[in-house]
Amino acid sequence: MAGYEWVFDEETGILIIRGDGPMMDFGRFLRDRSPWRDVRVKHAVIKDGITSIGNNAFYGCKDLESIEIPATVASIGHGAFQGCSSLTEVDIPDAVRDIGPFAFYRCKKLRVVELPHGLESIPNDAFALCRNLETIRLPNNLRSIGNHAFYECTSLQSAEIPRTIESIGQHAFANCISLDLVVRNDEAEIGPEAFEGVRGVVINSLPPRK
């Protein structure tokens, strides 16, 4: 990432990242992981000017409780927040058009997610095993939901998939045992066992009641 810097306050646990342009991609191992993996980050603040959150940027940051994402960010990378087991809420700005696979995989305490209006695809395993996820608002222009996208989100209560949906992947909502799901397109391609174990599923093309 061009011109980037990060500052960490040990007393508050706050990490501030500044820069211009896309964040670099990171790996999962010692040789290529993000430098802040070695400190106990509780709150992360990404400043305006950064246009993407890199692959594995916060992978395994188990103490991370909150993240501030600026309106300049347009994409969130593969596994960016995977395994952030203390993260409780994420507000993804409307500028985001792309979320990578496994982006929020196994965020055990994540309860609420606001997805951006312009997002058209939710990739494989994006929110899988987020067992405390209760609320997810799907964007009105959503076209595809990947394999295992919400697999075993056992606390998810309700969701409505819009009429723009074209495909729902294998096991996309499997084992969402508390979920009442409405799919507004009865011609969408639905993968094997996409709704296995879901409490209730309604598939129709009727507009929602006012």
Coordinates of N, CA and C in Angstrom, one line a residue:
M1 N 0.8 -1.2 0.0 CA 0.0 0.0 0.0 C 0.9 1.2 0.0
A2 N 0.7 2.1 -0.9 CA 1.5 3.3 -1.0 C 1.3 4.3 0.2
G3 N 2.4 4.7 0.8 CA 2.4 5.7 1.8 C 1.5 5.3 3.0
Y4 N 1.7 4.0 3.5 CA 0.8 3.6 4.6 C 1.6 3.5 5.9
E5 N 0.9 3.8 7.0 CA 1.5 3.7 8.3 C 0.5 3.2 9.3
W6 N 1.0 2.6 10.4 CA 0.0 2.2 11.4 C 0.6 2.5 12.8
V7 N -0.3 2.9 13.7 CA 0.1 3.2 15.0 C -0.8 2.5 16.0
F8 N -0.1 1.9 17.0 CA -0.9 1.1 18.0 C -0.6 1.7 19.4
D9 N -1.7 1.9 20.2 CA -1.6 2.3 21.5 C -1.9 1.2 22.5
E10 N -0.8 0.8 23.2 CA -0.9 -0.4 24.0 C -1.9 -0.2 25.2
E11 N -2.1 1.0 25.7 CA -3.0 1.2 26.8 C -4.4 1.0 26.4
T12 N -4.8 1.5 25.3 CA -6.2 1.5 24.8 C -6.5 0.3 23.9
G13 N -5.5 -0.3 23.3 CA -5.7 -1.4 22.4 C -6.2 -0.9 21.0
I14 N -6.0 0.4 20.7 CA -6.5 1.0 19.5 C -5.4 1.0 18.4
L15 N -5.7 0.5 17.3 CA -4.9 0.5 16.1 C -5.4 1.5 15.1
I16 N -4.6 2.4 14.6 CA -5.0 3.3 13.6 C -4.1 3.1 12.3
I17 N -4.8 2.9 11.2 CA -4.1 2.7 9.9 C -4.4 3.8 9.0
R18 N -3.3 4.4 8.5 CA -3.5 5.6 7.5 C -2.8 5.2 6.2
G19 N -3.3 5.8 5.1 CA -2.6 5.6 3.9 C -3.5 6.1 2.7
D20 N -2.9 5.9 1.5 CA -3.7 6.2 0.3 C -3.6 5.0 -0.6
G21 N -4.7 4.6 -1.2 CA -4.8 3.4 -2.1 C -5.1 2.1 -1.4
P22 N -4.9 1.0 -2.1 CA -5.2 -0.3 -1.5 C -4.2 -0.8 -0.5
M23 N -4.8 -1.4 0.5 CA -3.9 -2.1 1.5 C -3.3 -3.3 0.9
M24 N -2.0 -3.6 1.3 CA -1.4 -4.8 0.8 C -2.1 -6.0 1.3
D25 N -1.9 -7.1 0.6 CA -2.4 -8.4 1.0 C -1.4 -9.1 2.0
F26 N -1.9 -9.9 2.9 CA -1.1 -10.6 3.9 C -1.4 -12.0 3.8
G27 N -0.5 -12.8 4.5 CA -0.8 -14.3 4.6 C -1.1 -14.6 6.0
R28 N -1.1 -15.9 6.3 CA -1.5 -16.4 7.6 C -0.4 -16.9 8.4
F29 N 0.8 -16.9 7.9 CA 1.9 -17.5 8.6 C 2.9 -16.4 9.0
L30 N 3.9 -16.7 9.9 CA 4.7 -15.7 10.5 C 5.5 -14.9 9.5
R31 N 5.9 -15.5 8.4 CA 6.7 -14.7 7.4 C 5.9 -13.7 6.6
D32 N 4.6 -13.8 6.5 CA 3.9 -12.9 5.7 C 2.6 -12.3 6.3
R33 N 2.4 -12.5 7.6 CA 1.2 -12.0 8.2 C 1.3 -10.5 8.5
S34 N 0.2 -9.9 8.9 CA 0.2 -8.5 9.1 C 1.0 -8.1 10.4
P35 N 1.7 -7.0 10.4 CA 2.5 -6.7 11.5 C 1.7 -6.5 12.9
W36 N 0.5 -6.1 12.8 CA -0.3 -5.9 14.0 C -0.8 -7.3 14.6
R37 N -0.5 -8.4 13.9 CA -0.9 -9.7 14.5 C -0.1 -9.9 15.8
D38 N 1.0 -9.2 16.0 CA 1.9 -9.4 17.2 C 1.5 -8.5 18.4
V39 N 0.4 -7.8 18.2 CA -0.1 -6.9 19.4 C -1.6 -7.3 19.6
R40 N -2.1 -6.9 20.8 CA -3.5 -7.2 21.1 C -4.4 -6.0 20.7
V41 N -4.8 -6.1 19.5 CA -5.7 -5.0 18.9 C -7.1 -5.3 19.4
K42 N -7.7 -4.2 20.1 CA -9.1 -4.3 20.5 C -10.0 -3.5 19.6
H43 N -9.5 -2.4 19.1 CA -10.3 -1.5 18.2 C -9.4 -1.1 17.1
A44 N -9.9 -1.2 15.9 CA -9.1 -0.8 14.7 C -9.9 0.3 14.0
V45 N -9.1 1.3 13.6 CA -9.7 2.5 12.9 C -8.9 2.6 11.6
I46 N -9.6 2.5 10.5 CA -9.0 2.7 9.2 C -9.4 4.0 8.7
K47 N -8.4 4.9 8.4 CA -8.7 6.2 8.0 C -9.0 6.4 6.5
D48 N -9.7 7.5 6.2 CA -10.1 7.8 4.8 C -8.8 7.8 3.9
G49 N -9.0 7.4 2.7 CA -7.9 7.3 1.8 C -7.5 5.9 1.4
I50 N -7.7 5.0 2.3 CA -7.5 3.6 2.0 C -8.7 3.0 1.2
T51 N -8.4 2.3 0.1 CA -9.4 1.9 -0.8 C -9.8 0.4 -0.7
S52 N -9.0 -0.4 0.0 CA -9.3 -1.8 0.2 C -8.7 -2.3 1.4
I53 N -9.3 -3.3 2.0 CA -8.7 -4.1 3.1 C -8.1 -5.4 2.6
G54 N -6.9 -5.6 2.8 CA -6.2 -6.7 2.1 C -6.5 -8.0 2.6
N55 N -6.2 -9.0 1.8 CA -6.4 -10.4 2.2 C -5.7 -10.7 3.6
N56 N -6.5 -11.3 4.4 CA -6.0 -11.8 5.8 C -5.5 -10.6 6.6
A57 N -6.0 -9.4 6.4 CA -5.5 -8.2 7.1 C -5.6 -8.3 8.6
F58 N -6.7 -8.9 9.0 CA -6.9 -9.0 10.5 C -7.1 -10.5 10.9
Y59 N -6.7 -11.3 10.0 CA -6.9 -12.8 10.3 C -6.3 -13.2 11.6
G60 N -7.2 -13.8 12.4 CA -6.8 -14.3 13.7 C -6.6 -13.3 14.8
C61 N -7.0 -12.1 14.6 CA -6.9 -11.0 15.6 C -8.0 -11.3 16.6
K62 N -7.8 -12.2 17.6 CA -8.9 -12.7 18.5 C -9.4 -11.7 19.5
D63 N -8.6 -10.6 19.7 CA -9.0 -9.6 20.7 C -9.8 -8.4 20.0
L64 N -9.9 -8.4 18.7 CA -10.5 -7.3 18.0 C -12.0 -7.3 18.2
E65 N -12.5 -6.2 18.8 CA -13.9 -6.0 19.2 C -14.7 -5.2 18.2
S66 N -14.0 -4.2 17.6 CA -14.7 -3.3 16.7 C -13.7 -2.8 15.6
I67 N -14.3 -2.5 14.4 CA -13.6 -2.0 13.3 C -14.3 -0.8 12.7
E68 N -13.6 0.3 12.4 CA -14.2 1.4 11.7 C -13.6 1.4 10.3
I69 N -14.5 1.2 9.3 CA -14.2 1.2 7.9 C -14.6 2.4 7.2
P70 N -13.7 3.2 6.5 CA -14.1 4.4 5.9 C -14.9 4.3 4.6
A71 N -15.5 5.3 4.2 CA -16.3 5.3 3.0 C -15.5 5.2 1.7
T72 N -14.1 5.3 1.9 CA -13.3 5.2 0.7 C -13.0 3.7 0.4
V73 N -13.3 2.8 1.2 CA -13.0 1.4 1.0 C -14.0 0.8 0.0
A74 N -13.5 0.1 -1.0 CA -14.4 -0.5 -2.0 C -14.3 -2.0 -2.0
S75 N -13.4 -2.6 -1.3 CA -13.3 -4.0 -1.3 C -12.7 -4.5 0.0
I76 N -13.1 -5.7 0.4 CA -12.6 -6.4 1.6 C -12.1 -7.7 1.2
G77 N -10.9 -8.0 1.5 CA -10.2 -9.2 0.9 C -10.5 -10.5 1.5
H78 N -10.0 -11.6 0.9 CA -10.2 -13.0 1.3 C -9.7 -13.1 2.8
G79 N -10.6 -13.6 3.6 CA -10.2 -13.9 5.0 C -9.8 -12.7 5.8
A80 N -10.2 -11.5 5.4 CA -9.8 -10.3 6.1 C -10.0 -10.2 7.6
F81 N -11.2 -10.8 8.0 CA -11.5 -10.8 9.4 C -11.7 -12.2 9.9
Q82 N -11.2 -13.2 9.2 CA -11.4 -14.6 9.6 C -10.9 -14.9 11.0
G83 N -11.7 -15.5 11.8 CA -11.3 -15.9 13.2 C -11.2 -14.7 14.2
C84 N -11.8 -13.6 13.8 CA -11.8 -12.5 14.8 C -12.9 -12.8 15.8
S85 N -12.6 -13.6 16.8 CA -13.7 -14.2 17.6 C -14.3 -13.2 18.6
S86 N -13.8 -12.0 18.8 CA -14.3 -11.0 19.7 C -15.1 -9.9 19.0
L87 N -15.1 -9.9 17.6 CA -15.8 -8.9 16.9 C -17.3 -9.1 17.0
T88 N -18.0 -8.0 17.3 CA -19.5 -8.1 17.6 C -20.4 -7.5 16.5
E89 N -19.9 -6.5 15.8 CA -20.7 -5.7 14.9 C -19.8 -5.1 13.8
V90 N -20.4 -5.2 12.6 CA -19.6 -4.6 11.4 C -20.6 -3.8 10.6
D91 N -20.2 -2.5 10.4 CA -20.9 -1.6 9.5 C -20.1 -1.4 8.2
I92 N -20.5 -2.1 7.1 CA -19.7 -2.1 5.9 C -20.3 -0.9 5.0
P93 N -19.4 0.0 4.7 CA -19.9 1.2 3.9 C -20.4 0.9 2.5
D94 N -21.3 1.8 2.0 CA -21.9 1.5 0.8 C -21.0 1.5 -0.4
A95 N -19.8 2.0 -0.3 CA -18.8 2.0 -1.4 C -18.3 0.6 -1.7
V96 N -18.4 -0.3 -0.7 CA -17.9 -1.6 -0.9 C -18.7 -2.4 -1.9
R97 N -18.0 -2.9 -3.0 CA -18.6 -3.6 -4.0 C -18.2 -5.1 -4.1
D98 N -17.1 -5.4 -3.3 CA -16.6 -6.8 -3.4 C -16.1 -7.2 -2.0
I99 N -16.6 -8.4 -1.6 CA -16.2 -9.0 -0.3 C -15.6 -10.4 -0.7
G100 N -14.4 -10.7 -0.2 CA -13.8 -11.9 -0.5 C -14.3 -13.1 0.3
P101 N -14.0 -14.3 -0.2 CA -14.4 -15.6 0.5 C -13.8 -15.6 1.9
F102 N -14.5 -16.2 2.8 CA -14.0 -16.3 4.2 C -13.8 -15.0 4.9
A103 N -14.3 -13.9 4.4 CA -14.0 -12.6 5.0 C -14.3 -12.5 6.4
F104 N -15.4 -13.1 6.9 CA -15.9 -13.0 8.3 C -16.1 -14.4 8.8
Y105 N -15.4 -15.4 8.3 CA -15.6 -16.8 8.7 C -15.2 -17.0 10.2
R106 N -16.1 -17.6 10.9 CA -15.8 -18.0 12.3 C -15.6 -16.8 13.2
C107 N -16.4 -15.7 12.9 CA -16.4 -14.6 13.8 C -17.5 -14.9 14.9
K108 N -17.1 -15.5 15.9 CA -18.0 -16.2 16.8 C -19.0 -15.3 17.5
K109 N -18.6 -14.0 17.8 CA -19.4 -13.1 18.5 C -20.1 -12.1 17.6
L110 N -19.9 -12.2 16.4 CA -20.6 -11.2 15.4 C -22.1 -11.4 15.5
R111 N -22.8 -10.3 15.8 CA -24.2 -10.3 16.0 C -25.0 -9.6 14.9
V112 N -24.4 -8.5 14.4 CA -25.2 -7.6 13.4 C -24.2 -7.3 12.3
V113 N -24.8 -7.4 11.1 CA -24.0 -7.0 9.9 C -24.9 -6.2 9.0
E114 N -24.4 -5.0 8.6 CA -25.1 -4.2 7.6 C -24.3 -4.3 6.3
L115 N -24.9 -4.9 5.3 CA -24.3 -5.1 4.0 C -24.5 -3.9 3.1
P116 N -23.6 -3.5 2.3 CA -23.8 -2.3 1.4 C -24.8 -2.5 0.3
H117 N -25.5 -1.4 0.0 CA -26.6 -1.5 -1.0 C -26.2 -2.0 -2.4
G118 N -24.9 -1.7 -2.8 CA -24.5 -2.0 -4.1 C -23.8 -3.4 -4.2
L119 N -23.8 -4.1 -3.1 CA -23.1 -5.5 -3.2 C -24.0 -6.4 -4.0
E120 N -23.5 -7.1 -5.0 CA -24.2 -8.0 -5.8 C -23.9 -9.5 -5.5
S121 N -22.9 -9.8 -4.8 CA -22.5 -11.2 -4.6 C -21.9 -11.3 -3.2
I122 N -22.4 -12.4 -2.5 CA -21.8 -12.8 -1.2 C -21.1 -14.1 -1.5
P123 N -19.8 -14.1 -1.3 CA -18.9 -15.2 -1.7 C -19.0 -16.4 -0.8
N124 N -18.3 -17.5 -1.2 CA -18.3 -18.7 -0.4 C -17.8 -18.5 1.0
D125 N -18.5 -19.0 2.0 CA -18.0 -19.1 3.4 C -17.8 -17.7 4.0
A126 N -18.4 -16.6 3.4 CA -18.2 -15.3 3.9 C -18.5 -15.1 5.4
F127 N -19.7 -15.7 5.8 CA -20.1 -15.6 7.2 C -20.4 -16.9 7.8
A128 N -19.8 -18.0 7.3 CA -20.0 -19.3 7.8 C -19.5 -19.4 9.3
L129 N -20.2 -20.1 10.1 CA -19.9 -20.4 11.5 C -19.9 -19.2 12.4
C130 N -20.6 -18.1 11.9 CA -20.8 -17.0 12.8 C -22.1 -17.3 13.6
R131 N -21.9 -18.1 14.7 CA -23.0 -18.7 15.4 C -23.8 -17.7 16.2
N132 N -23.3 -16.5 16.5 CA -24.1 -15.5 17.2 C -24.7 -14.5 16.3
L133 N -24.6 -14.6 15.0 CA -25.1 -13.7 14.0 C -26.7 -13.7 14.1
E134 N -27.3 -12.6 14.5 CA -28.7 -12.6 14.6 C -29.4 -11.8 13.5
T135 N -28.8 -10.8 13.0 CA -29.4 -9.9 12.0 C -28.5 -9.7 10.8
I136 N -29.0 -9.9 9.6 CA -28.3 -9.6 8.4 C -29.3 -9.0 7.4
R137 N -28.9 -7.8 6.9 CA -29.8 -7.2 5.9 C -29.2 -7.3 4.5
L138 N -29.9 -8.1 3.7 CA -29.3 -8.4 2.4 C -29.6 -7.2 1.4
P139 N -28.7 -6.8 0.5 CA -28.9 -5.7 -0.4 C -30.0 -6.0 -1.4
N140 N -30.6 -5.0 -1.9 CA -31.7 -5.2 -2.9 C -31.3 -5.6 -4.2
N141 N -30.0 -5.5 -4.6 CA -29.5 -5.8 -5.9 C -28.7 -7.1 -5.9
L142 N -28.9 -7.9 -4.8 CA -28.1 -9.1 -4.7 C -28.4 -10.1 -5.8
R143 N -27.3 -10.7 -6.4 CA -27.5 -11.6 -7.5 C -27.1 -13.1 -7.1
S144 N -26.1 -13.2 -6.3 CA -25.6 -14.5 -6.0 C -25.2 -14.6 -4.5
I145 N -25.4 -15.8 -4.0 CA -25.0 -16.2 -2.6 C -24.1 -17.5 -2.7
G146 N -22.9 -17.4 -2.3 CA -22.0 -18.5 -2.5 C -22.2 -19.7 -1.6
N147 N -21.5 -20.8 -1.9 CA -21.5 -22.0 -1.1 C -21.1 -21.7 0.3
H148 N -21.9 -22.3 1.2 CA -21.6 -22.1 2.7 C -21.6 -20.7 3.2
A149 N -22.2 -19.8 2.5 CA -22.0 -18.3 2.8 C -22.5 -18.1 4.2
F150 N -23.6 -18.7 4.7 CA -24.1 -18.5 6.0 C -24.2 -19.8 6.7
Y151 N -23.4 -20.7 6.4 CA -23.4 -22.1 7.0 C -23.4 -22.1 8.5
E152 N -24.3 -22.7 9.1 CA -24.4 -22.9 10.6 C -24.3 -21.6 11.3
C153 N -25.0 -20.6 10.8 CA -25.3 -19.3 11.6 C -26.6 -19.6 12.4
T154 N -26.4 -20.3 13.5 CA -27.5 -20.9 14.2 C -28.4 -19.9 15.0
S155 N -27.9 -18.7 15.1 CA -28.7 -17.6 15.8 C -29.5 -16.7 14.8
L156 N -29.2 -16.9 13.6 CA -29.8 -16.0 12.6 C -31.4 -16.2 12.6
Q157 N -32.1 -15.1 12.8 CA -33.6 -15.2 13.0 C -34.4 -15.1 11.7
S158 N -34.0 -14.2 10.8 CA -34.8 -14.0 9.6 C -34.0 -13.3 8.5
A159 N -34.3 -13.6 7.3 CA -33.7 -13.0 6.2 C -34.6 -13.0 5.0
E160 N -34.5 -12.0 4.1 CA -35.3 -12.0 2.9 C -34.3 -11.8 1.7
I161 N -34.4 -12.7 0.8 CA -33.5 -12.7 -0.4 C -34.3 -12.0 -1.5
P162 N -33.7 -10.9 -2.1 CA -34.5 -10.1 -3.1 C -34.8 -10.8 -4.4
R163 N -35.7 -10.2 -5.2 CA -36.1 -10.8 -6.5 C -34.9 -10.8 -7.5
T164 N -33.9 -10.0 -7.2 CA -32.7 -10.0 -8.2 C -31.9 -11.2 -8.1
I165 N -32.1 -12.1 -7.1 CA -31.2 -13.2 -6.9 C -31.3 -14.2 -8.0
E166 N -30.1 -14.7 -8.5 CA -30.0 -15.6 -9.6 C -29.6 -17.0 -9.1
S167 N -28.7 -17.0 -8.1 CA -28.2 -18.3 -7.7 C -27.9 -18.3 -6.2
I168 N -28.1 -19.4 -5.5 CA -27.9 -19.6 -4.1 C -27.1 -20.9 -4.0
G169 N -25.9 -20.9 -3.5 CA -25.0 -22.0 -3.5 C -25.3 -23.1 -2.6
Q170 N -24.5 -24.2 -2.7 CA -24.6 -25.4 -1.9 C -24.4 -25.1 -0.4
H171 N -25.3 -25.6 0.4 CA -25.2 -25.4 1.9 C -25.2 -23.9 2.3
A172 N -25.7 -23.0 1.4 CA -25.6 -21.6 1.7 C -26.1 -21.2 3.1
F173 N -27.3 -21.8 3.5 CA -27.9 -21.5 4.8 C -28.1 -22.8 5.6
A174 N -27.4 -23.8 5.3 CA -27.5 -25.1 5.9 C -27.2 -24.9 7.4
N175 N -28.1 -25.6 8.2 CA -27.9 -25.6 9.7 C -28.2 -24.3 10.4
C176 N -28.9 -23.4 9.6 CA -29.4 -22.2 10.3 C -30.7 -22.5 10.9
I177 N -30.6 -23.1 12.1 CA -31.8 -23.8 12.7 C -32.8 -22.8 13.3
S178 N -32.5 -21.5 13.4 CA -33.4 -20.5 13.9 C -34.0 -19.7 12.9
L179 N -33.6 -19.9 11.6 CA -33.9 -19.0 10.5 C -35.3 -19.2 9.8
D180 N -36.0 -18.1 9.7 CA -37.2 -18.1 8.8 C -36.7 -17.3 7.6
L181 N -36.7 -17.9 6.4 CA -36.1 -17.4 5.2 C -37.2 -17.2 4.1
V182 N -37.1 -16.0 3.5 CA -38.0 -15.8 2.3 C -37.1 -15.5 1.1
V183 N -37.4 -16.3 0.0 CA -36.7 -16.1 -1.2 C -37.7 -15.5 -2.2
R184 N -37.4 -14.3 -2.8 CA -38.4 -13.6 -3.6 C -38.3 -14.0 -5.1
N185 N -37.5 -15.0 -5.5 CA -37.4 -15.4 -6.9 C -37.5 -16.9 -7.0
D186 N -38.7 -17.4 -7.4 CA -38.9 -18.8 -7.5 C -38.2 -19.5 -8.7
E187 N -37.5 -18.6 -9.5 CA -36.7 -19.2 -10.6 C -35.2 -19.2 -10.4
A188 N -34.8 -18.8 -9.2 CA -33.4 -18.8 -8.9 C -32.8 -20.2 -8.9
E189 N -31.6 -20.3 -9.3 CA -30.9 -21.6 -9.2 C -30.4 -21.9 -7.8
I190 N -30.9 -23.0 -7.2 CA -30.6 -23.3 -5.8 C -29.8 -24.5 -5.7
G191 N -28.6 -24.4 -5.0 CA -27.7 -25.5 -4.9 C -28.1 -26.6 -3.9
P192 N -27.5 -27.8 -4.0 CA -27.9 -28.9 -3.1 C -27.8 -28.5 -1.6
E193 N -28.9 -28.9 -0.9 CA -29.0 -28.7 0.5 C -28.7 -27.3 1.0
A194 N -29.1 -26.3 0.1 CA -28.9 -24.9 0.4 C -29.6 -24.5 1.7
F195 N -30.8 -25.1 2.0 CA -31.6 -24.7 3.1 C -31.7 -25.9 4.1
E196 N -30.8 -26.8 4.1 CA -30.9 -28.0 5.0 C -30.9 -27.5 6.4
G197 N -31.9 -28.0 7.2 CA -31.9 -27.6 8.6 C -32.5 -26.3 8.9
V198 N -32.9 -25.5 7.9 CA -33.5 -24.2 8.2 C -34.9 -24.3 8.7
R199 N -35.3 -23.5 9.7 CA -36.5 -23.7 10.4 C -37.7 -23.5 9.4
G200 N -37.7 -22.5 8.6 CA -38.8 -22.2 7.7 C -38.3 -21.5 6.4
V201 N -38.8 -22.0 5.2 CA -38.4 -21.4 4.0 C -39.6 -21.2 3.1
V202 N -39.8 -19.9 2.6 CA -40.8 -19.6 1.7 C -40.2 -19.1 0.4
I203 N -40.5 -19.7 -0.7 CA -40.0 -19.3 -2.0 C -41.1 -18.9 -2.9
N204 N -41.2 -17.6 -3.3 CA -42.2 -17.1 -4.2 C -41.7 -15.8 -4.8
S205 N -42.4 -15.3 -5.8 CA -42.1 -14.1 -6.5 C -43.0 -12.9 -6.1
L206 N -43.8 -13.1 -5.1 CA -44.7 -12.0 -4.7 C -43.9 -10.9 -4.0
P207 N -44.3 -9.7 -4.2 CA -43.7 -8.6 -3.5 C -44.0 -8.6 -2.0
P208 N -43.1 -8.1 -1.2 CA -43.3 -8.1 0.3 C -44.5 -7.3 0.6
R209 N -45.2 -7.7 1.7 CA -46.4 -6.9 2.2 C -45.9 -5.5 2.7
K210 N -46.8 -4.5 2.4 CA -46.5 -3.2 2.9 C -47.0 -3.0 4.3

